[in-house]
Coordinates of C-alpha atoms in Angstrom, one line a residue:
M246 CA 0.0 0.0 0.0
E247 CA 1.4 3.4 -0.9
Q248 CA 2.0 5.5 2.1
K249 CA 0.8 9.1 2.0
S250 CA 3.7 11.5 2.6
A251 CA 3.1 14.3 5.1
P252 CA 3.5 17.9 3.8
S253 CA 6.6 19.6 5.0
V254 CA 6.2 22.2 7.7
T255 CA 7.7 24.9 5.4
S256 CA 5.3 24.2 2.5
A257 CA 2.3 24.0 4.8
F258 CA 3.2 27.4 6.3
T259 CA 3.6 29.2 3.0
R260 CA 0.9 27.8 0.7
C261 CA -1.8 30.3 -0.1
L262 CA -5.3 30.1 -1.5
P263 CA -5.2 31.0 -5.3
L264 CA -7.0 34.3 -5.7
D265 CA -7.9 33.7 -9.3
K266 CA -9.8 30.4 -8.4
L267 CA -11.6 31.6 -5.4
Q268 CA -15.4 31.3 -5.5
A269 CA -18.1 31.2 -2.9
A270 CA -18.8 27.7 -1.6
P271 CA -22.4 26.6 -1.9
G272 CA -24.7 26.2 1.1
L273 CA -25.3 29.7 2.4
K274 CA -28.1 32.0 1.0
R275 CA -27.4 35.5 -0.2
V276 CA -30.1 37.6 1.5
L277 CA -28.4 40.5 3.2
G278 CA -28.4 44.1 1.8
P279 CA -26.5 47.2 2.8
G280 CA -29.1 48.2 5.4
S281 CA -28.9 44.8 7.1
L282 CA -25.1 44.9 7.1
V283 CA -25.0 48.3 8.7
A284 CA -27.5 47.2 11.3
L285 CA -25.5 44.0 11.9
G286 CA -22.3 46.1 12.5
V287 CA -24.0 48.5 14.8
G288 CA -25.8 45.7 16.7
A289 CA -22.5 43.7 17.1
T290 CA -20.6 46.8 18.2
I291 CA -22.6 48.9 20.6
G292 CA -22.9 46.9 23.8
A293 CA -20.6 46.1 26.7
G294 CA -17.9 48.4 25.4
L295 CA -20.1 51.4 25.7
F296 CA -22.3 50.5 28.7
S297 CA -19.7 49.0 30.9
L298 CA -16.1 49.6 29.8
T299 CA -16.5 53.3 29.5
G300 CA -16.7 53.7 33.2
I301 CA -13.8 51.3 33.8
A302 CA -11.5 53.0 31.3
A303 CA -12.3 56.5 32.6
S304 CA -11.9 55.7 36.3
E305 CA -8.8 53.5 36.0
N306 CA -6.9 54.9 33.0
A307 CA -7.9 58.1 31.2
G308 CA -10.3 60.2 33.3
P309 CA -12.6 62.5 31.1
A310 CA -10.0 62.0 28.3
V311 CA -11.6 58.6 27.7
V312 CA -13.3 60.6 24.9
L313 CA -9.9 60.8 23.3
S314 CA -9.4 57.1 23.8
F315 CA -12.6 56.4 21.9
F316 CA -11.4 58.8 19.2
I317 CA -8.0 57.2 18.9
A318 CA -9.5 53.7 18.7
A319 CA -12.0 54.9 16.1
I320 CA -9.1 56.3 13.9
A321 CA -7.3 52.9 14.2
C322 CA -10.5 51.1 13.3
G323 CA -11.1 53.5 10.4
F324 CA -7.8 52.6 8.8
A325 CA -8.5 48.9 9.3
G326 CA -12.1 49.3 8.1
L327 CA -10.9 50.8 4.8
C328 CA -8.6 47.8 4.4
Y329 CA -11.4 45.4 5.3
S330 CA -13.6 47.0 2.7
E331 CA -11.0 46.5 -0.1
L332 CA -10.4 42.9 0.7
A333 CA -14.1 42.1 1.2
S334 CA -14.9 43.5 -2.2
M335 CA -12.2 41.3 -3.8
I336 CA -12.8 38.1 -1.7
P337 CA -16.6 37.9 -1.2
I338 CA -16.7 34.6 0.7
A339 CA -17.1 33.7 4.3
G340 CA -14.2 33.9 6.7
S341 CA -13.3 37.5 7.2
A342 CA -9.7 38.1 8.3
Y343 CA -9.0 34.4 8.3
T344 CA -9.7 34.1 4.5
Y345 CA -7.9 37.3 3.7
A346 CA -4.8 36.1 5.5
Y347 CA -5.1 32.7 3.7
V348 CA -5.0 34.4 0.3
T349 CA -2.2 36.9 1.2
L350 CA 0.0 35.6 4.0
G351 CA -0.2 31.9 3.7
E352 CA -1.8 29.0 5.6
M353 CA 0.1 29.3 8.8
M354 CA -0.9 33.0 9.3
A355 CA -4.4 32.1 8.3
W356 CA -4.6 29.5 11.0
I357 CA -3.2 31.9 13.5
I358 CA -5.7 34.5 12.8
G359 CA -8.6 32.0 12.6
W360 CA -7.6 30.6 15.9
D361 CA -7.2 34.1 17.3
L362 CA -10.8 34.9 16.1
V363 CA -12.0 31.9 18.0
L364 CA -10.7 33.6 21.2
E365 CA -12.0 37.0 20.1
Y366 CA -15.5 35.9 19.5
A367 CA -16.0 33.1 22.0
V368 CA -14.6 34.8 25.1
G369 CA -16.3 38.1 24.1
A370 CA -19.6 36.3 23.6
A371 CA -19.4 34.7 27.0
T372 CA -18.5 38.0 28.7
V373 CA -21.5 39.7 27.0
A374 CA -23.8 36.8 28.1
V375 CA -22.7 37.3 31.7
S376 CA -23.2 41.1 31.5
W377 CA -26.7 40.5 30.0
S378 CA -27.5 38.2 32.9
R379 CA -26.6 40.9 35.5
Y380 CA -28.7 43.6 33.9
V381 CA -31.7 41.2 33.5
V382 CA -31.5 40.2 37.1
S383 CA -31.4 43.8 38.1
L384 CA -34.4 44.7 35.9
L385 CA -36.4 41.7 37.3
D386 CA -35.5 42.7 40.9
S387 CA -36.9 46.2 40.2
W388 CA -40.2 44.5 39.1
G389 CA -40.3 42.4 42.3
I390 CA -39.2 39.2 40.5
V391 CA -36.3 37.6 42.4
L392 CA -34.4 34.8 40.8
P393 CA -32.6 32.2 43.1
P394 CA -29.2 33.9 43.7
R395 CA -27.2 30.7 43.3
L396 CA -28.5 30.3 39.8
T397 CA -27.3 33.7 38.7
A398 CA -23.6 33.4 39.6
S399 CA -20.7 31.0 38.8
P400 CA -19.3 28.7 41.5
F401 CA -16.3 31.1 41.8
E402 CA -18.5 33.9 43.0
T403 CA -20.3 34.5 46.3
V404 CA -23.9 35.6 46.5
Q405 CA -26.1 36.8 49.4
M406 CA -29.1 34.6 50.3
P407 CA -32.4 36.0 51.6
D408 CA -31.3 35.2 55.2
G409 CA -28.2 37.3 54.8
S410 CA -25.7 34.3 54.6
M411 CA -23.0 34.3 51.8
V412 CA -22.7 31.2 49.7
S413 CA -21.0 30.2 46.4
G414 CA -23.1 30.3 43.2
L415 CA -24.0 27.2 41.3
M416 CA -24.3 28.4 37.7
N417 CA -25.3 31.5 35.7
L418 CA -28.6 30.2 34.3
P419 CA -29.8 33.5 32.6
A420 CA -26.5 33.6 30.7
V421 CA -27.1 30.1 29.5
F422 CA -30.7 30.9 28.5
I423 CA -29.8 33.9 26.3
T424 CA -26.9 32.0 24.6
C425 CA -29.3 29.2 23.7
V426 CA -32.0 31.6 22.4
V427 CA -29.7 33.6 20.2
S428 CA -28.1 30.4 18.9
W429 CA -31.5 29.0 18.0
I430 CA -32.4 32.2 16.1
L431 CA -29.1 32.0 14.1
I432 CA -29.7 28.4 13.3
R433 CA -33.2 29.3 12.0
G434 CA -31.7 31.5 9.3
I435 CA -29.7 34.6 8.6
S436 CA -32.7 36.6 7.3
Q437 CA -34.7 36.0 10.5
S438 CA -31.6 36.9 12.5
A439 CA -31.2 40.1 10.6
M440 CA -34.8 41.2 11.2
V441 CA -34.5 40.5 15.0
N442 CA -31.2 42.4 15.0
A443 CA -32.6 45.4 13.2
V444 CA -35.4 45.8 15.7
V445 CA -33.0 45.6 18.6
V446 CA -30.6 48.1 17.0
V447 CA -33.4 50.7 16.6
I448 CA -34.3 50.3 20.3
K449 CA -30.7 50.6 21.4
L450 CA -30.0 53.7 19.3
L451 CA -33.1 55.4 20.6
V452 CA -32.0 54.8 24.2
I453 CA -28.5 56.2 23.5
A454 CA -30.0 59.3 21.8
A455 CA -32.3 59.8 24.9
F456 CA -29.3 59.5 27.3
I457 CA -27.3 62.1 25.3
G458 CA -30.3 64.4 24.7
F459 CA -31.5 64.5 28.2
G460 CA -28.2 64.1 30.0
I461 CA -26.4 66.9 28.2
H462 CA -28.5 69.6 30.1
Y463 CA -27.2 68.3 33.5
I464 CA -23.5 68.2 32.8
N465 CA -21.3 69.6 35.5
P466 CA -18.3 71.4 33.7
A467 CA -16.2 70.8 36.9
N468 CA -16.1 67.1 36.1
Y469 CA -14.0 67.8 33.0
H470 CA -11.1 69.3 35.1
P471 CA -8.5 68.1 34.7
F472 CA -9.5 66.7 31.3
I473 CA -6.3 64.7 31.2
P474 CA -5.4 63.7 34.8
Q475 CA -1.7 63.7 35.7
N476 CA 0.0 60.4 35.4
T477 CA 0.6 58.7 38.7
G478 CA 4.1 57.5 37.7
T479 CA 2.8 54.1 36.5
F480 CA 2.3 53.4 32.8
G481 CA -1.4 53.3 32.0
Q482 CA -2.6 55.2 35.0
Y483 CA -3.8 58.6 33.6
G484 CA -1.8 60.9 31.4
W485 CA -1.2 60.0 27.7
S486 CA -0.2 56.5 28.6
G487 CA -3.5 56.1 30.4
I488 CA -5.3 57.4 27.3
M489 CA -3.6 54.8 25.2
R490 CA -4.2 52.0 27.7
A491 CA -7.9 53.0 27.8
A492 CA -8.0 52.9 24.0
G493 CA -6.7 49.3 24.2
T494 CA -9.2 48.4 26.8
I495 CA -12.2 49.7 24.9
F496 CA -11.0 48.4 21.6
F497 CA -13.3 45.5 22.4
A498 CA -16.1 48.0 21.7
Y499 CA -15.2 48.1 18.0
I500 CA -15.3 44.3 17.2
G501 CA -18.6 44.6 15.3
F502 CA -17.5 45.5 11.8
D503 CA -15.4 42.4 11.7
A504 CA -18.6 40.4 12.2
V505 CA -19.9 42.2 9.1
S506 CA -17.1 40.9 6.9
T507 CA -17.8 37.3 8.0
T508 CA -21.2 37.5 6.2
A509 CA -19.8 38.2 2.8
Q510 CA -21.1 34.9 1.4
E511 CA -24.6 35.8 2.6
T512 CA -24.6 39.3 1.0
K513 CA -26.6 39.9 -2.2
N514 CA -23.9 42.2 -3.8
P515 CA -20.8 41.9 -1.6
A516 CA -18.6 44.0 -3.9
R517 CA -20.9 47.0 -3.4
D518 CA -22.6 46.3 0.0
M519 CA -19.6 45.2 2.1
P520 CA -17.8 48.5 2.2
I521 CA -21.1 50.3 2.9
G522 CA -21.8 47.9 5.8
I523 CA -18.3 48.1 7.3
L524 CA -17.7 51.8 7.0
G525 CA -21.3 52.8 7.7
S526 CA -21.5 50.9 11.0
L527 CA -18.1 52.1 12.0
L528 CA -19.0 55.8 11.5
I529 CA -22.3 55.5 13.4
C530 CA -20.7 53.6 16.3
A531 CA -17.7 56.1 16.6
L532 CA -20.1 59.1 16.8
A533 CA -22.2 57.3 19.4
Y534 CA -19.2 56.4 21.5
V535 CA -17.6 59.8 21.5
C536 CA -20.8 61.6 22.3
F537 CA -21.9 59.1 24.9
S538 CA -18.6 59.1 26.8
F539 CA -18.5 62.9 26.8
V540 CA -22.0 63.2 28.4
M541 CA -21.3 60.4 30.9
T542 CA -18.0 61.9 32.2
G543 CA -19.8 65.2 32.4
L544 CA -22.6 63.8 34.5
V545 CA -20.3 61.8 36.9
N546 CA -16.8 62.5 38.0
Y547 CA -14.4 59.8 36.8
K548 CA -13.3 59.1 40.3
D549 CA -16.8 58.2 41.3
M550 CA -17.0 55.5 38.6
L551 CA -14.2 53.4 40.2
G552 CA -15.4 49.9 40.6
D553 CA -18.9 50.9 39.3
A554 CA -20.3 47.9 37.4
A555 CA -23.2 50.0 36.0
P556 CA -21.8 53.6 35.4
V557 CA -24.7 54.4 33.0
A558 CA -27.3 53.9 35.8
T559 CA -25.1 56.1 38.1
A560 CA -25.0 58.8 35.4
I561 CA -28.8 58.7 34.9
N562 CA -29.3 59.2 38.7
R563 CA -27.8 62.7 38.3
T564 CA -30.8 63.7 36.2
P565 CA -34.4 64.1 37.4
Y566 CA -35.8 61.6 34.8
T567 CA -36.6 58.4 36.8
W568 CA -38.4 56.9 33.8
L569 CA -35.2 57.1 31.9
Q570 CA -33.5 54.6 34.3
L571 CA -35.9 51.8 33.2
A572 CA -35.5 52.8 29.5
I573 CA -31.7 52.7 29.8
K574 CA -31.8 49.2 31.4
I575 CA -34.0 47.9 28.6
G576 CA -31.7 49.5 26.0
I577 CA -28.6 48.0 27.6
I578 CA -30.2 44.5 27.6
C579 CA -31.1 45.0 23.9
G580 CA -27.6 46.1 23.3
F581 CA -26.1 43.0 24.9
T582 CA -28.5 40.8 22.9
S583 CA -27.5 42.2 19.5
V584 CA -23.8 42.1 20.4
L585 CA -24.1 38.4 21.4
M586 CA -25.9 37.7 18.1
G587 CA -23.2 39.4 16.1
M588 CA -20.4 37.5 17.9
L589 CA -22.1 34.1 17.6
L590 CA -22.8 34.8 13.9
G591 CA -19.2 35.8 13.2
Q592 CA -17.7 32.9 15.1
S593 CA -19.8 30.3 13.3
R594 CA -18.9 31.7 9.9
V595 CA -15.1 31.7 10.6
F596 CA -15.3 28.0 11.7
F597 CA -17.4 27.4 8.5
A598 CA -14.6 28.8 6.3
M599 CA -11.8 27.0 8.2
S600 CA -13.7 23.7 7.9
R601 CA -14.3 24.2 4.2
D602 CA -10.5 24.6 3.8
G603 CA -9.9 21.3 5.6
L604 CA -8.2 22.9 8.7
L605 CA -11.0 21.8 10.9
P606 CA -13.2 18.7 10.9
P607 CA -15.9 18.7 8.1
M608 CA -18.8 18.8 10.5
F609 CA -18.2 22.5 11.1
S610 CA -19.0 23.3 7.4
A611 CA -22.2 21.2 7.4
T612 CA -25.2 23.3 6.6
H613 CA -28.7 22.6 7.8
P614 CA -30.8 21.0 5.0
K615 CA -33.8 23.3 5.6
Y616 CA -32.3 26.6 7.0
Q617 CA -29.0 26.5 5.1
T618 CA -27.0 27.7 8.0
P619 CA -23.8 26.2 9.5
W620 CA -25.8 24.8 12.4
M621 CA -23.2 22.4 13.7
S622 CA -20.8 25.3 14.3
N623 CA -23.7 27.2 16.0
V624 CA -24.4 24.2 18.3
F625 CA -20.7 23.7 19.1
F626 CA -20.2 27.3 20.2
M627 CA -23.5 27.4 22.0
V628 CA -22.3 24.6 24.2
I629 CA -18.8 26.1 24.7
I630 CA -20.1 29.6 25.5
C631 CA -22.8 28.2 27.8
L632 CA -20.1 26.4 29.8
L633 CA -17.9 29.5 30.0
S634 CA -20.6 31.9 31.0
A635 CA -22.3 29.5 33.4
F636 CA -19.3 28.3 35.4
L637 CA -16.4 30.7 35.0
P638 CA -15.7 34.3 36.2
I639 CA -14.5 35.5 32.9
S640 CA -14.4 39.3 33.3
E641 CA -10.6 39.3 33.2
L642 CA -10.5 37.4 30.0
G643 CA -12.5 40.2 28.3
H644 CA -9.3 42.0 27.6
M645 CA -8.3 39.1 25.4
T646 CA -11.0 40.2 23.0
S647 CA -9.3 43.5 22.4
I648 CA -5.8 42.1 21.7
G649 CA -7.3 39.5 19.4
T650 CA -9.2 42.1 17.4
L651 CA -6.0 44.3 17.1
L652 CA -4.0 41.4 15.8
A653 CA -6.6 40.7 13.2
F654 CA -6.7 44.3 12.0
I655 CA -2.9 44.4 11.6
L656 CA -2.9 41.3 9.4
V657 CA -5.7 42.7 7.3
C658 CA -3.9 45.9 6.7
A659 CA -0.7 44.0 5.7
G660 CA -2.8 41.8 3.4
V661 CA -4.0 44.8 1.4
M662 CA -0.4 45.8 0.6
I663 CA 0.6 42.2 -0.3
L664 CA -2.3 41.6 -2.6
R665 CA -1.6 44.8 -4.5
R666 CA 1.8 43.3 -5.4
K667 CA 0.6 39.7 -5.9
A668 CA -2.5 40.6 -7.9
P669 CA -2.3 44.2 -9.1
D670 CA -4.8 43.7 -11.9
H671 CA -7.5 41.8 -10.0
P672 CA -10.8 43.6 -10.0
R673 CA -11.4 45.8 -6.9
A674 CA -14.9 47.2 -6.5
F675 CA -13.5 49.3 -3.6
R676 CA -9.9 50.5 -3.4
V677 CA -8.3 52.2 -0.3
P678 CA -7.1 55.7 -1.5
G679 CA -3.6 56.9 -1.0
G680 CA -1.6 53.8 -2.0
D681 CA 0.1 52.1 1.0
I682 CA -0.3 55.1 3.3
I683 CA -3.6 54.0 5.0
P684 CA -2.6 50.3 5.5
I685 CA 0.7 51.4 7.0
L686 CA -1.1 53.9 9.3
G687 CA -3.5 51.1 10.3
I688 CA -0.6 48.8 11.2
L689 CA 1.1 51.5 13.2
T690 CA -2.0 52.7 15.1
C691 CA -3.3 49.2 15.9
G692 CA 0.3 48.1 16.9
T693 CA 0.7 51.1 19.2
V694 CA -2.6 50.4 20.9
M695 CA -1.8 46.7 21.2
A696 CA 1.6 47.5 22.8
S697 CA -0.2 49.5 25.5
L698 CA -2.0 46.5 26.8
D699 CA -0.8 44.8 30.0
E700 CA 1.7 42.0 30.3
L701 CA -0.8 39.4 31.4
T702 CA -3.0 39.9 28.4
W703 CA 0.0 39.3 26.1
I704 CA 0.9 36.1 28.0
R705 CA -2.7 34.8 27.6
L706 CA -2.5 35.5 23.9
I707 CA 0.8 33.7 23.4
V708 CA -0.4 30.6 25.4
W709 CA -3.7 30.5 23.3
L710 CA -1.8 30.8 20.0
A711 CA 0.6 28.0 21.2
I712 CA -2.3 25.7 21.8
G713 CA -3.6 26.5 18.3
M714 CA -0.3 25.7 16.7
V715 CA -0.3 22.2 18.3
I716 CA -3.8 21.6 16.8
Y717 CA -2.7 22.9 13.4
L718 CA 0.5 20.8 13.3
T719 CA -1.3 17.6 14.3
Y720 CA -4.5 18.0 12.2
G721 CA -4.8 21.1 10.0
R722 CA -1.7 20.8 7.9
Y723 CA -2.4 17.1 7.0
H724 CA -6.1 17.7 6.2
S725 CA -5.8 21.0 4.4
A726 CA -7.5 21.1 1.0
L727 CA -4.3 22.6 -0.4
A728 CA -2.3 19.6 0.7
R729 CA -4.3 17.4 -1.7
P730 CA -3.6 16.8 -5.3
S731 CA -6.7 18.6 -6.3
I732 CA -9.2 20.7 -4.4
P733 CA -12.8 19.5 -4.6
P734 CA -15.1 21.8 -6.4
D735 CA -17.4 22.2 -3.4
R736 CA -14.6 23.8 -1.5
V737 CA -13.2 27.3 -1.8
A738 CA -11.3 26.7 -5.0

């Protein structure tokens, strides 16, 4: 019997998907238009980053200058968003940054970024599910509906029982509930998911507009002095280093437009609509973030937000509008729901693309016979995120989402420059203006923000990527579609 020779490590690392043979793999329906893409991007972006991380970044790092942190993060995202738009118009298939890296940088870098996106989406989704649970429990309490405390916290957290005793939690059941509901909606179909997301986004934007419109009249100008608090002598604690550290912390807030690019294979006219969805959602979210953080830090002194898990509620308490407190809670819950939907959607599509390319088992690219969605990927991550959100205190891991997003953005910017040299004549429905200037600025800005993150976050990223390399070396490089004599027509090439 002839023995199959294993691909060399060098060839496995450097082989790329052929751009001239790329085509959308069958199985996903093209039903999304530009409006749905913008709504998806806004829905996947505005959530925990705005409603929770704003207070943390202001109180621990930047003070009122957190407004500048959001602006800096928006500029870095703008450069990356332009690069995403060019690649999405050239490569209109599922996979986002993973697929772009596979075409431009080779299989090894594609695996790294795909594995990185697993961390970005899965940990982020679990964090959002826990945040959703906390706000829902608070809302139900205000209506006199009290859930069993031990079923709203992980075993590593303590809760107070009705008799005053402190005990450990059992599991976060509300977080499991919302993860299962959103996963079921996504399995049912992308068009149904888009409609639900659009309604949620409208509610969320109305609440944000109400917060800004009513709150701006009660700003205390004294809260803006000093606008940039003096650095304490430690990097990241106020001053300009604090502004950069805050920008890295809140970068988690801009993950949404990456989720837009993962749906290229379900977009009616990706060459035209993807740039609209990516840049449109980024512009709306950047304006919302800057205005929202400006009003919040004007209503509440940044020192008073230290350790505050619900800074928005604290800010609303500085106004006479008690009805707005209930509206804000409902808006926040809607915000978390749409972010969770965007993250679960993006994650399943990345796994779908990696499985189509042979780097993951084929079950992850199996589509439902009726709904035509990658339902096995949805079910797999539903189980993983349910376990994470139910049993682990994952708030510290939320920072991992930011560093994973930044790494993806850097590789996308590099991919634009590489493809312009490898395939200068390939049709581009959208081209980033200014030659290589914007991609270089994207790499520099994202790299600077990435460097400002703490050492523990870097260690976690390195460990996670090392685990991924073991999986690739033992499975992915042997089963890759590019390692075979010919690539089946139902795969990407």
